[in-house]
XYZ file of C-alpha atoms in Angstrom:
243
model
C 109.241 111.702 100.965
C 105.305 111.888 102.108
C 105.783 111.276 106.309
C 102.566 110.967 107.884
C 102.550 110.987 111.823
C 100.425 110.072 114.242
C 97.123 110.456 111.944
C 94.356 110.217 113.908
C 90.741 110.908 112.280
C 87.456 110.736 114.528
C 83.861 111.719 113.168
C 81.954 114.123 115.041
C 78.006 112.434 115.984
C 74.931 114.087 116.797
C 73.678 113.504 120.286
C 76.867 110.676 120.157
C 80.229 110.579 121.096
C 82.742 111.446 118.168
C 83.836 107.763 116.462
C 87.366 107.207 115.747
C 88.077 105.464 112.831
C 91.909 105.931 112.449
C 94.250 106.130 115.414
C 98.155 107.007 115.524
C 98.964 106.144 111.579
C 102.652 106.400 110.900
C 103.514 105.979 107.280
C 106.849 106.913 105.210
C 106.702 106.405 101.300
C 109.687 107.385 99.719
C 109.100 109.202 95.994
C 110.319 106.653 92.893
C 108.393 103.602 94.987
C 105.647 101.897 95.145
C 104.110 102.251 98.909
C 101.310 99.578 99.645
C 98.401 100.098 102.462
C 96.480 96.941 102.667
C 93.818 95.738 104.999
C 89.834 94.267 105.150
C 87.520 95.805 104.244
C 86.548 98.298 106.655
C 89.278 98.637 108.238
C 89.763 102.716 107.220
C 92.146 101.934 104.142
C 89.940 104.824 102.018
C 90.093 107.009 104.721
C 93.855 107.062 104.992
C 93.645 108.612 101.217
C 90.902 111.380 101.714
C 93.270 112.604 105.185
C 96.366 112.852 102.703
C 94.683 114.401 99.911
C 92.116 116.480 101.866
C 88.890 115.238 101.209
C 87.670 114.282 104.236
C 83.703 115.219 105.109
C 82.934 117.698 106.982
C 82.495 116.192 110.433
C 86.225 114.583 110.202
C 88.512 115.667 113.135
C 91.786 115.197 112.468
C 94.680 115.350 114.367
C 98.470 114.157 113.515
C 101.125 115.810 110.424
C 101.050 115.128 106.437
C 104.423 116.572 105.422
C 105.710 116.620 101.483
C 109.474 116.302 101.431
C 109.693 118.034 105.219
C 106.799 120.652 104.530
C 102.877 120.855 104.404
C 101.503 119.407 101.050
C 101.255 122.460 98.543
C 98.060 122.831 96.627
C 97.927 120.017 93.581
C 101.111 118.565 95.051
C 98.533 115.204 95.778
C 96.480 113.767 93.615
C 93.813 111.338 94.600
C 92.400 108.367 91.936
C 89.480 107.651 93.899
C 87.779 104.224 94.082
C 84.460 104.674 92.608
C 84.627 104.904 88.887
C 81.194 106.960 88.902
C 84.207 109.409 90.031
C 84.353 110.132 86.045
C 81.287 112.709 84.592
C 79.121 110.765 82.504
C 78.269 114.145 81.064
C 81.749 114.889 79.391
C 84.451 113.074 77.574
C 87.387 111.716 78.839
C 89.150 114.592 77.367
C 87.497 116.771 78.519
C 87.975 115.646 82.236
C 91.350 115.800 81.914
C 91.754 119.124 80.728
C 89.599 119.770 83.167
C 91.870 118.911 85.985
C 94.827 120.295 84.275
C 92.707 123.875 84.478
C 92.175 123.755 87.863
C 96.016 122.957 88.846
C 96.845 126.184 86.440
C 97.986 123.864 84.137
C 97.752 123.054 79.835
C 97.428 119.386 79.445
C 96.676 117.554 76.032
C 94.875 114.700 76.724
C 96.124 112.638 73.505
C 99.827 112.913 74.438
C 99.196 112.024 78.174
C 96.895 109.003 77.686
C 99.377 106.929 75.857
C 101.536 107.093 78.862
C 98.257 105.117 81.146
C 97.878 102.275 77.662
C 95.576 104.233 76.387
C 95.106 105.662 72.701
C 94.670 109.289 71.947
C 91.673 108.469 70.503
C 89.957 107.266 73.920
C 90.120 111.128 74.857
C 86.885 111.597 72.368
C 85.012 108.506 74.338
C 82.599 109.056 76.942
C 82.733 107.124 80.305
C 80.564 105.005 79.473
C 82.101 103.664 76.889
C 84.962 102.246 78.583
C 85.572 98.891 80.181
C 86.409 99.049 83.928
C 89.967 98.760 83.303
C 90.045 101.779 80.546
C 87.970 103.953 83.215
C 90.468 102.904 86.057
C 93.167 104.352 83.978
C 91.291 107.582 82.794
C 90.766 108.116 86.278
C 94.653 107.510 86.529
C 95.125 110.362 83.503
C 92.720 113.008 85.729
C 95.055 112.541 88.541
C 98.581 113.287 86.457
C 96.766 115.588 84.949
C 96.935 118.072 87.393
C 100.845 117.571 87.621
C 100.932 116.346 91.069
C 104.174 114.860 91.629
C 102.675 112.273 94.691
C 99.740 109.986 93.295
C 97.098 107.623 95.358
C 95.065 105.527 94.089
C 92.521 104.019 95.945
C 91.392 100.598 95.336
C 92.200 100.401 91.704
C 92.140 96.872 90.574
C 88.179 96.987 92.609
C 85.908 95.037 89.718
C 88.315 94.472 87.572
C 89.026 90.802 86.024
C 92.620 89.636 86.745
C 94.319 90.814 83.347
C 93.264 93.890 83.798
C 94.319 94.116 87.533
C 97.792 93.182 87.119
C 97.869 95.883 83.960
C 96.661 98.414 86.321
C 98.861 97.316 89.224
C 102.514 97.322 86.802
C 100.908 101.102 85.393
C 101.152 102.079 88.915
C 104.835 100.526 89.194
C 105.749 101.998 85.817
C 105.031 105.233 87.360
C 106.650 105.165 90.106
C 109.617 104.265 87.696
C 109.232 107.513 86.185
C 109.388 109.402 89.720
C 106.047 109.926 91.098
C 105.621 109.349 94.412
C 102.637 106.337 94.322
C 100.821 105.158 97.177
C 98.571 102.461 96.912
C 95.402 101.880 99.242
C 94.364 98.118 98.173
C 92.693 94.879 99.751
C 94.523 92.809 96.262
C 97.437 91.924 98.607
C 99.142 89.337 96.390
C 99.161 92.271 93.265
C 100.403 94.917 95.895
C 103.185 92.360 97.047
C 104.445 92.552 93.295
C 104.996 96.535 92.717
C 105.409 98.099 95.993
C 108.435 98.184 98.309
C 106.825 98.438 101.433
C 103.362 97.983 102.659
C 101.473 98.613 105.697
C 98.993 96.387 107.209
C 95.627 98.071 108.826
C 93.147 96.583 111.081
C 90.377 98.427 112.228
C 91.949 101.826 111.616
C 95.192 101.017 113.741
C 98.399 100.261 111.533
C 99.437 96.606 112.839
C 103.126 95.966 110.716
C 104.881 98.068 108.484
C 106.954 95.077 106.410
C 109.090 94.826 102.883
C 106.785 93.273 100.126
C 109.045 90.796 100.094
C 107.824 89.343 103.656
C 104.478 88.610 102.145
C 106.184 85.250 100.320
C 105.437 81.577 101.076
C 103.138 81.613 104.340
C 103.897 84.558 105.510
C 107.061 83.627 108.207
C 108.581 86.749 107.647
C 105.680 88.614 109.252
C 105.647 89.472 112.806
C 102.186 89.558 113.553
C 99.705 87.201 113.203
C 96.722 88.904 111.752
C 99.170 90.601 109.038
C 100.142 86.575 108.508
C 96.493 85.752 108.371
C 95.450 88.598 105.957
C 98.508 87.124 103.573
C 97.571 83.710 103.969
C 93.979 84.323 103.136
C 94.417 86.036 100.051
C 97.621 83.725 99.214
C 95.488 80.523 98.736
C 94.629 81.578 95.153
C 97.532 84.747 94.037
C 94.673 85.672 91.196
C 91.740 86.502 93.593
């Protein structure tokens, strides 16, 4: 179980007060599930994943607990699949990444037998970044991540730019994984896709968490939702399920 409690980040300012950008986040995602954050954009969804997995700037304060199964998070017990795809090296082969990250987690890795578990074939560990399509890339940025054995795995926007196919590939990946026991926590704005994998997601707005609901409450118009702007972000995204 990843429990985060009260997480609270503020950024320190020069010649400013410090800006707080998340406030009191509570958040329980059980390992084997899917666990969804969703909000606009803005409203500190990215940030939530560089608390967890440590990658916060410099000028982050942050206050509140990130406990692994009742205990700190060990080193490469998180991995993070960040948003940006320029994430990848364009100066080294997808291969080569992931062995990469497997080094640096003390671990052997070989790329052509992990790859086919992500949809991809062997071969695409001999391709260089910028030969993939934005849904390859997503999911080499996926292979990274597992890569360095981490048995809890965010990823961070990951159907961003992708067209709808792809998406929903991406999003039942994720799914499939958590299938397999990983841990997955998903930081998205692609509600609808969310609403099909996880088993829980919480609603942000403006760095406060507003519900905490089963996916299945985002159905219909949203009547099983207690707030309104959690009914609103659902119903605006709900008009057409493939945007």
């Amino acid at each position: 179980m990843l429990v985060v409690k009260s997480l609270t980040v503020r950024f320190r300012r020069h010649g400013a007060p410090s800006l707080t950008v998340l406030e009191g986040l509570d958040l329980a995602a059980p390992r084997g599930a899917v666990t969804g954050i969703c909000g606009a954009s803005g409203a500190g969804k990215s940030l939530i994943a560089a608390a967890i997995a440590g990658t916060l700037p410099r000028n982050a304060d942050v206050s509140g607990r990130i406990l692994v199964d009742g205990a700190p998070p060990s080193r490469g017990g998180i991995a993070l699949a960040p948003q940006g795809l320029d994430a990848l090296d364009p100066l080294a082969t997808v291969g080569a990444q992931i062995a990469r990250f497997a080094r640096l987690a003390d671990r052997t890795e070989d790329p052509a037998a992990l790859l086919p578990r992500l949809g991809l074939a062997p071969t695409v560990a001999q391709a260089w970044p910028h030969e993939l399509s934005g849904g390859m890339a997503r999911r080499a940025c996926l292979a990274t991540a597992l890569a360095t054995g981490a048995g809890w795995l965010i990823a961070d926007e990951p159907t961003a730019g992708l067209d709808a196919a792809a998406a929903e590939r991406i999003m039942a990946l994720l799914g499939t994984l958590a299938s397999d026991g990983y841990g997955v926590l998903v930081i998205s704005h692609d509600l609808p896709r969310l609403a099909a994998v996880a088993g829980e997601i919480t609603v942000l707005q403006e760095g406060c968490a507003v519900e905490t609901a089963p996916a299945s409450a985002f159905r219909g118009n949203g009547e099983a939702l207690r707030k309104p702007f959690a009914r609103r972000l659902w119903q605006a995204q709900n008009v057409c399920p493939a945007c």
